[in-house]
Amino acid sequence: MRASSVNQIILKTLEQDQSHLTAQQIYGRIRDNLPAVNQSTVYRALERLAHAGQVSVSDMGLGAAVYEAVGGEQHHHLVCQECNQVITIDDAAIQALFNDIERQHDFQVVTNHLILFGRCSACRERMPE
Amino acid sequence: MRASSVNQIILKTLEQDQSHLTAQQIYGRIRDNLPAVNQSTVYRALERLAHAGQVSVSDMGLGAAVYEAVGGEQHHHLVCQECNQVITIDDAAIQALFNDIERQHDFQVVTNHLILFGRCSACRERMPE
DNA sequence: AATTATAATGCAATAATTTGCAGTTGCAAT
DNA sequence: ATTGCAACTGCAAATTATTGCATTATAATT
């Protein structure tokens, strides 16, 4: 396998699929076309892409991390610990925080997919503390 | 083993140790006193404690997640992807964001230890994009 | 105290992820 | 072309984390 065309293939795979894919799912889809790609190659390519800010990695509290191509508009998620509901929130507030951090700490945030765990309104009503 | 005294033992272990411990390290320390505790019990106890907001779980980009007792003052971290430097930041800005989210989405954030990846100032100078 | 329900545990199997190391590949400079 | 170096890959082993199921413990109820 030609070195690092894997990056491109993974990116294309993620772009076709809008939803969050696990490393194993990505591995599976790539295998369909290129049987001769190893698992750790996929993990390492994903790591490179995440590092470069081209894909996001998120632990949504499922067994496995999920990956996604970073497109124009970012989004983030609130995950309810009780009912597992996933709420998508837009980037404005988060970007503002990141800008603050960048100014205060001179630190360029690359994290591009934030997952915040907690309790949704329905679950709070259903079972108040 | 008396059910769920494990919770207390883990909490005590984490409180004694200020630093971030991995599940394996916690497992190791508990074994010293209580050989008859299983790995999955430790993982499950940590999960419970995290869910209850008593300990924080963070993937700092090392191989394993790290756990910490949640004390009075929260803190969060910026982790440089290049040099692995860990910058500790205080809670104020983050809490403000969480409050916003709580107001806008009626969602109570439990996440209590945020890790943001990016590039520290030194590395940005050393290797500008 | 006996009875039920609910939650916690151990164990073993499985899944997900990481790592070490040797071998390839791509690329730039001879 | 050849050399040298850094990045990428495959493979296998090791680590880290999760899960299913039978058993045991705790708690609540009668």
PDB file of N, CA and C (backbone and C1' of nucleotides) in Angstrom, chain A residues 39, chain C residues 15-20, chain D residues 12-16:
ATOM      1  N   GLN A  39      -5.175  -2.868  10.565  1.00  0.00           N
ATOM      2  CA  GLN A  39      -5.911  -2.121  11.581  1.00  0.00           C
ATOM      3  C   GLN A  39      -5.100  -0.967  12.155  1.00  0.00           C
TER       4      GLN A  39
ATOM      5  P    DA C  15     -15.986  -9.884  19.723  1.00  0.00           P
ATOM      6  O5'  DA C  15     -15.702  -8.366  20.042  1.00  0.00           O
ATOM      7  C5'  DA C  15     -16.526  -7.674  20.972  1.00  0.00           C
ATOM      8  C4'  DA C  15     -15.823  -6.410  21.368  1.00  0.00           C
ATOM      9  C3'  DA C  15     -15.210  -5.675  20.183  1.00  0.00           C
ATOM     10  O3'  DA C  15     -15.699  -4.358  20.251  1.00  0.00           O
ATOM     11  C1'  DA C  15     -13.626  -5.929  21.931  1.00  0.00           C
ATOM     12  P    DA C  16     -15.369  -3.352  19.093  1.00  0.00           P
ATOM     13  O5'  DA C  16     -14.210  -2.500  19.761  1.00  0.00           O
ATOM     14  C5'  DA C  16     -14.485  -1.795  20.974  1.00  0.00           C
ATOM     15  C4'  DA C  16     -13.230  -1.096  21.404  1.00  0.00           C
ATOM     16  C3'  DA C  16     -12.569  -0.261  20.306  1.00  0.00           C
ATOM     17  O3'  DA C  16     -12.393   1.040  20.846  1.00  0.00           O
ATOM     18  C1'  DA C  16     -11.003  -1.725  21.338  1.00  0.00           C
ATOM     19  P    DT C  17     -11.664   2.151  19.903  1.00  0.00           P
ATOM     20  O5'  DT C  17     -10.146   1.994  20.339  1.00  0.00           O
ATOM     21  C5'  DT C  17      -9.811   2.196  21.705  1.00  0.00           C
ATOM     22  C4'  DT C  17      -8.346   1.920  21.895  1.00  0.00           C
ATOM     23  C3'  DT C  17      -7.425   2.684  20.941  1.00  0.00           C
ATOM     24  O3'  DT C  17      -6.737   3.624  21.751  1.00  0.00           O
ATOM     25  C1'  DT C  17      -6.713   0.449  21.296  1.00  0.00           C
ATOM     26  P    DT C  18      -5.551   4.506  21.107  1.00  0.00           P
ATOM     27  O5'  DT C  18      -4.299   3.611  21.480  1.00  0.00           O
ATOM     28  C5'  DT C  18      -4.168   3.152  22.806  1.00  0.00           C
ATOM     29  C4'  DT C  18      -2.853   2.429  22.964  1.00  0.00           C
ATOM     30  C3'  DT C  18      -1.642   3.151  22.337  1.00  0.00           C
ATOM     31  O3'  DT C  18      -0.671   3.223  23.358  1.00  0.00           O
ATOM     32  C1'  DT C  18      -1.738   0.894  21.631  1.00  0.00           C
ATOM     33  P    DT C  19       0.700   3.970  23.063  1.00  0.00           P
ATOM     34  O5'  DT C  19       1.654   2.757  22.687  1.00  0.00           O
ATOM     35  C5'  DT C  19       1.750   1.664  23.570  1.00  0.00           C
ATOM     36  C4'  DT C  19       2.742   0.657  23.021  1.00  0.00           C
ATOM     37  C3'  DT C  19       3.981   1.282  22.368  1.00  0.00           C
ATOM     38  O3'  DT C  19       5.117   0.770  23.053  1.00  0.00           O
ATOM     39  C1'  DT C  19       3.008  -0.380  20.987  1.00  0.00           C
ATOM     40  P    DG C  20       6.574   1.263  22.714  1.00  0.00           P
ATOM     41  O5'  DG C  20       7.173  -0.014  21.980  1.00  0.00           O
ATOM     42  C5'  DG C  20       7.025  -1.306  22.568  1.00  0.00           C
ATOM     43  C4'  DG C  20       7.834  -2.323  21.792  1.00  0.00           C
ATOM     44  C3'  DG C  20       9.144  -1.794  21.220  1.00  0.00           C
ATOM     45  O3'  DG C  20      10.062  -2.881  21.209  1.00  0.00           O
ATOM     46  C1'  DG C  20       7.663  -2.356  19.446  1.00  0.00           C
TER      47       DG C  20
ATOM     48  P    DA D  12       1.122 -12.134  12.147  1.00  0.00           P
ATOM     49  O5'  DA D  12       1.735 -12.119  13.615  1.00  0.00           O
ATOM     50  C5'  DA D  12       3.100 -11.736  13.817  1.00  0.00           C
ATOM     51  C4'  DA D  12       3.286 -11.343  15.265  1.00  0.00           C
ATOM     52  C3'  DA D  12       2.358 -12.100  16.221  1.00  0.00           C
ATOM     53  O3'  DA D  12       3.083 -12.410  17.399  1.00  0.00           O
ATOM     54  C1'  DA D  12       2.020  -9.777  16.461  1.00  0.00           C
ATOM     55  P    DA D  13       2.410 -13.261  18.566  1.00  0.00           P
ATOM     56  O5'  DA D  13       2.599 -12.265  19.800  1.00  0.00           O
ATOM     57  C5'  DA D  13       3.834 -11.568  19.917  1.00  0.00           C
ATOM     58  C4'  DA D  13       3.676 -10.448  20.920  1.00  0.00           C
ATOM     59  C3'  DA D  13       2.955 -10.875  22.203  1.00  0.00           C
ATOM     60  O3'  DA D  13       3.624 -10.292  23.307  1.00  0.00           O
ATOM     61  C1'  DA D  13       1.838  -9.031  21.213  1.00  0.00           C
ATOM     62  P    DA D  14       3.173 -10.679  24.791  1.00  0.00           P
ATOM     63  O5'  DA D  14       2.679  -9.267  25.311  1.00  0.00           O
ATOM     64  C5'  DA D  14       3.484  -8.128  25.026  1.00  0.00           C
ATOM     65  C4'  DA D  14       2.711  -6.886  25.374  1.00  0.00           C
ATOM     66  C3'  DA D  14       1.989  -6.976  26.724  1.00  0.00           C
ATOM     67  O3'  DA D  14       2.233  -5.766  27.419  1.00  0.00           O
ATOM     68  C1'  DA D  14       0.468  -6.375  25.011  1.00  0.00           C
ATOM     69  P    DT D  15       1.808  -5.683  28.953  1.00  0.00           P
ATOM     70  O5'  DT D  15       0.894  -4.369  28.879  1.00  0.00           O
ATOM     71  C5'  DT D  15       0.427  -4.010  27.641  1.00  0.00           C
ATOM     72  C4'  DT D  15      -0.440  -2.792  27.666  1.00  0.00           C
ATOM     73  C3'  DT D  15      -1.240  -2.512  28.924  1.00  0.00           C
ATOM     74  O3'  DT D  15      -1.399  -1.098  29.007  1.00  0.00           O
ATOM     75  C1'  DT D  15      -2.710  -3.106  27.171  1.00  0.00           C
ATOM     76  P    DT D  16      -2.109  -0.444  30.256  1.00  0.00           P
ATOM     77  O5'  DT D  16      -3.591  -0.253  29.709  1.00  0.00           O
ATOM     78  C5'  DT D  16      -3.800   0.549  28.562  1.00  0.00           C
ATOM     79  C4'  DT D  16      -5.263   0.511  28.197  1.00  0.00           C
ATOM     80  C3'  DT D  16      -6.219   0.763  29.361  1.00  0.00           C
ATOM     81  O3'  DT D  16      -7.063   1.823  28.989  1.00  0.00           O
ATOM     82  C1'  DT D  16      -6.870  -1.139  28.133  1.00  0.00           C
TER      83       DT D  16
END
